[in-house]
Amino acid sequence: LLAAVVRDRLDPRVHDTEDTARVGAVPVLLDLSSARTADGSGPGLLTDAEPGGQHANEFAHLARARLSGASPVTDTGDDADDRPVPGHVLVVAGTTPGRAGTAAAVNLAAALARTGSPTLLVCADPRTDAAEVLLDLPPGPGLTEVLVDGEDPADLEARPTAVPRLSVLRHG
């Protein structure tokens, strides 16, 4: 028993949310490990009626409130000014292979968009098409074309019909 405890404590790998909190020394704000689809492949696009969706919405409201107070830009109310407005960047990274990190990013972006914030989700994981599947988007060009061919990202954004105010730059 002592050997098992020592082995567990000396293992540097992250296995679950408790390990993530311990190793990262930060709290886990959203755990989607229990949200599984019917085929067991992982979390889908969460709704307000699901506990995971409620947690994502709570986090989105918290993030929006914290970030809106930190914004150096003030709205002048002039609609004629079409210059891009600087925003904030949230990075979501998965700790395991598969679509869990992408599902967390999609659900957080959807929750932020539901709060009324225009939100851009940039899909940078070439190993999964989870964002397109979860948001019912057709395959298309995206981040790869921006980085390799110099395409304008605004021209490549997709807008899922299920989530207004959400734009997606697919991986490509």
Tab-separated table of C-alpha atoms in Angstrom:
chain	number	residue	atom	x	y	z
A	1	LEU	CA	0.000	0.000	0.000
A	2	LEU	CA	2.821	2.386	0.851
A	3	ALA	CA	4.497	1.665	-2.495
A	4	ALA	CA	1.274	2.506	-4.356
A	5	VAL	CA	0.910	5.829	-2.526
A	6	VAL	CA	4.561	6.742	-3.189
A	7	ARG	CA	4.227	5.763	-6.859
A	8	ASP	CA	1.061	7.851	-7.188
A	9	ARG	CA	2.693	10.928	-5.631
A	10	LEU	CA	5.863	10.624	-7.718
A	11	ASP	CA	4.014	10.104	-11.019
A	12	PRO	CA	4.334	13.426	-12.921
A	13	ARG	CA	1.502	12.661	-15.338
A	14	VAL	CA	-1.906	14.319	-15.061
A	15	HIS	CA	-4.707	11.753	-14.823
A	16	ASP	CA	-7.743	13.694	-13.602
A	17	THR	CA	-9.001	17.071	-12.378
A	18	GLU	CA	-7.506	16.569	-8.930
A	19	ASP	CA	-4.067	16.084	-10.505
A	20	THR	CA	-4.614	19.137	-12.692
A	21	ALA	CA	-5.408	21.301	-9.673
A	22	ARG	CA	-2.485	19.874	-7.686
A	23	VAL	CA	0.142	20.144	-10.431
A	24	GLY	CA	-1.066	23.478	-11.803
A	25	ALA	CA	-1.687	25.023	-8.382
A	26	VAL	CA	-4.862	26.555	-9.803
A	27	PRO	CA	-8.490	25.525	-9.435
A	28	VAL	CA	-10.261	23.562	-12.145
A	29	LEU	CA	-13.077	25.809	-13.322
A	30	LEU	CA	-14.862	23.449	-15.713
A	31	ASP	CA	-14.691	19.656	-15.767
A	32	LEU	CA	-16.375	18.031	-18.736
A	33	SER	CA	-15.063	14.533	-18.094
A	34	SER	CA	-18.473	13.250	-16.995
A	35	ALA	CA	-20.383	14.832	-19.899
A	36	ARG	CA	-20.494	12.060	-22.488
A	37	THR	CA	-22.479	11.648	-25.655
A	38	ALA	CA	-24.584	8.552	-26.337
A	39	ASP	CA	-21.669	6.884	-28.115
A	40	GLY	CA	-19.325	7.651	-25.191
A	41	SER	CA	-17.070	9.869	-27.294
A	42	GLY	CA	-17.084	12.872	-24.993
A	43	PRO	CA	-18.993	16.036	-24.269
A	44	GLY	CA	-21.176	17.624	-26.890
A	45	LEU	CA	-22.475	21.160	-27.178
A	46	LEU	CA	-23.988	21.775	-23.749
A	47	THR	CA	-27.290	23.553	-23.213
A	48	ASP	CA	-28.512	25.673	-20.305
A	49	ALA	CA	-30.575	22.704	-19.076
A	50	GLU	CA	-27.504	20.532	-18.417
A	51	PRO	CA	-25.318	20.903	-15.294
A	52	GLY	CA	-22.161	21.177	-17.436
A	53	GLY	CA	-23.815	23.868	-19.538
A	54	GLN	CA	-24.805	25.773	-16.418
A	55	HIS	CA	-21.209	25.627	-15.162
A	56	ALA	CA	-19.922	26.846	-18.547
A	57	ASN	CA	-22.418	29.730	-18.479
A	58	GLU	CA	-21.442	30.668	-14.916
A	59	PHE	CA	-17.779	30.693	-15.901
A	60	ALA	CA	-18.549	32.723	-19.036
A	61	HIS	CA	-20.384	35.364	-16.999
A	62	LEU	CA	-17.492	35.497	-14.527
A	63	ALA	CA	-14.914	35.800	-17.311
A	64	ARG	CA	-16.954	38.474	-19.108
A	65	ALA	CA	-17.353	40.506	-15.917
A	66	ARG	CA	-13.645	40.279	-15.073
A	67	LEU	CA	-12.501	41.070	-18.608
A	68	SER	CA	-14.946	43.912	-19.233
A	69	GLY	CA	-13.505	45.837	-16.283
A	70	ALA	CA	-9.983	45.345	-17.639
A	71	SER	CA	-10.702	46.638	-21.147
A	72	PRO	CA	-8.699	49.722	-22.132
A	73	VAL	CA	-11.199	50.477	-24.918
A	74	THR	CA	-14.266	52.602	-24.346
A	75	ASP	CA	-17.282	52.525	-26.603
A	76	THR	CA	-17.901	55.934	-28.148
A	77	GLY	CA	-21.273	54.881	-29.492
A	78	ASP	CA	-20.218	55.922	-32.988
A	79	ASP	CA	-21.409	53.185	-35.340
A	80	ALA	CA	-19.525	54.770	-38.244
A	81	ASP	CA	-16.198	53.733	-36.709
A	82	ASP	CA	-15.484	50.304	-38.216
A	83	ARG	CA	-11.987	49.879	-36.819
A	84	PRO	CA	-11.372	46.565	-35.046
A	85	VAL	CA	-11.732	46.787	-31.300
A	86	PRO	CA	-9.013	45.098	-29.238
A	87	GLY	CA	-10.380	42.235	-27.224
A	88	HIS	CA	-9.221	39.634	-24.787
A	89	VAL	CA	-7.809	36.198	-25.390
A	90	LEU	CA	-8.679	33.093	-23.387
A	91	VAL	CA	-6.651	29.984	-24.168
A	92	VAL	CA	-8.192	26.584	-23.524
A	93	ALA	CA	-5.864	23.605	-23.651
A	94	GLY	CA	-6.768	19.958	-23.233
A	95	THR	CA	-4.736	17.870	-20.821
A	96	THR	CA	-5.486	14.609	-22.607
A	97	PRO	CA	-5.505	13.531	-26.241
A	98	GLY	CA	-8.870	13.608	-27.942
A	99	ARG	CA	-11.632	16.124	-28.186
A	100	ALA	CA	-12.115	17.130	-24.531
A	101	GLY	CA	-10.049	20.325	-24.806
A	102	THR	CA	-11.816	21.308	-28.005
A	103	ALA	CA	-15.202	20.526	-26.450
A	104	ALA	CA	-14.332	22.718	-23.454
A	105	ALA	CA	-13.253	25.557	-25.773
A	106	VAL	CA	-16.408	25.232	-27.906
A	107	ASN	CA	-18.676	25.227	-24.862
A	108	LEU	CA	-16.887	28.191	-23.263
A	109	ALA	CA	-17.032	30.151	-26.536
A	110	ALA	CA	-20.736	29.310	-26.940
A	111	ALA	CA	-21.427	30.367	-23.351
A	112	LEU	CA	-19.558	33.656	-23.859
A	113	ALA	CA	-21.514	34.293	-27.051
A	114	ARG	CA	-24.777	33.604	-25.192
A	115	THR	CA	-23.864	36.354	-22.687
A	116	GLY	CA	-23.971	38.824	-25.585
A	117	SER	CA	-20.242	39.062	-26.236
A	118	PRO	CA	-19.166	38.740	-29.859
A	119	THR	CA	-16.836	35.738	-29.652
A	120	LEU	CA	-14.290	34.249	-32.042
A	121	LEU	CA	-13.276	30.627	-31.549
A	122	VAL	CA	-9.968	29.778	-33.252
A	123	CYS	CA	-9.519	26.033	-33.742
A	124	ALA	CA	-5.807	25.238	-33.698
A	125	ASP	CA	-5.870	21.462	-33.175
A	126	PRO	CA	-5.268	19.678	-36.489
A	127	ARG	CA	-5.997	16.256	-34.954
A	128	THR	CA	-9.719	16.734	-34.431
A	129	ASP	CA	-12.731	18.185	-36.199
A	130	ALA	CA	-14.685	18.301	-32.938
A	131	ALA	CA	-15.543	22.001	-33.219
A	132	GLU	CA	-17.060	21.517	-36.655
A	133	VAL	CA	-18.998	18.458	-35.465
A	134	LEU	CA	-20.258	20.093	-32.258
A	135	LEU	CA	-21.322	23.285	-34.037
A	136	ASP	CA	-22.609	21.529	-37.169
A	137	LEU	CA	-20.228	23.382	-39.501
A	138	PRO	CA	-19.185	22.098	-42.913
A	139	PRO	CA	-15.468	21.525	-43.506
A	140	GLY	CA	-13.697	24.521	-44.951
A	141	PRO	CA	-10.603	26.681	-44.955
A	142	GLY	CA	-9.336	28.252	-41.763
A	143	LEU	CA	-6.250	28.842	-39.646
A	144	THR	CA	-3.966	26.840	-41.948
A	145	GLU	CA	-4.834	29.077	-44.896
A	146	VAL	CA	-4.285	32.188	-42.773
A	147	LEU	CA	-0.825	31.047	-41.649
A	148	VAL	CA	0.391	29.415	-44.883
A	149	ASP	CA	-1.332	31.408	-47.633
A	150	GLY	CA	-1.816	34.774	-45.890
A	151	GLU	CA	-5.613	34.694	-46.253
A	152	ASP	CA	-7.669	37.248	-44.319
A	153	PRO	CA	-9.141	35.469	-41.247
A	154	ALA	CA	-12.314	37.567	-41.422
A	155	ASP	CA	-13.068	36.078	-44.839
A	156	LEU	CA	-12.769	32.520	-43.510
A	157	GLU	CA	-14.937	32.793	-40.388
A	158	ALA	CA	-17.895	30.435	-40.144
A	159	ARG	CA	-20.990	31.332	-38.147
A	160	PRO	CA	-22.910	28.452	-36.573
A	161	THR	CA	-26.656	28.975	-36.676
A	162	ALA	CA	-27.150	27.382	-33.245
A	163	VAL	CA	-25.064	30.043	-31.450
A	164	PRO	CA	-25.583	33.679	-32.475
A	165	ARG	CA	-22.628	36.028	-31.882
A	166	LEU	CA	-20.170	33.147	-32.285
A	167	SER	CA	-17.696	33.106	-35.160
A	168	VAL	CA	-15.392	30.164	-35.775
A	169	LEU	CA	-12.065	30.086	-37.560
A	170	ARG	CA	-11.755	26.397	-38.372
A	171	HIS	CA	-8.375	24.667	-38.462
A	172	GLY	CA	-8.560	24.272	-42.234
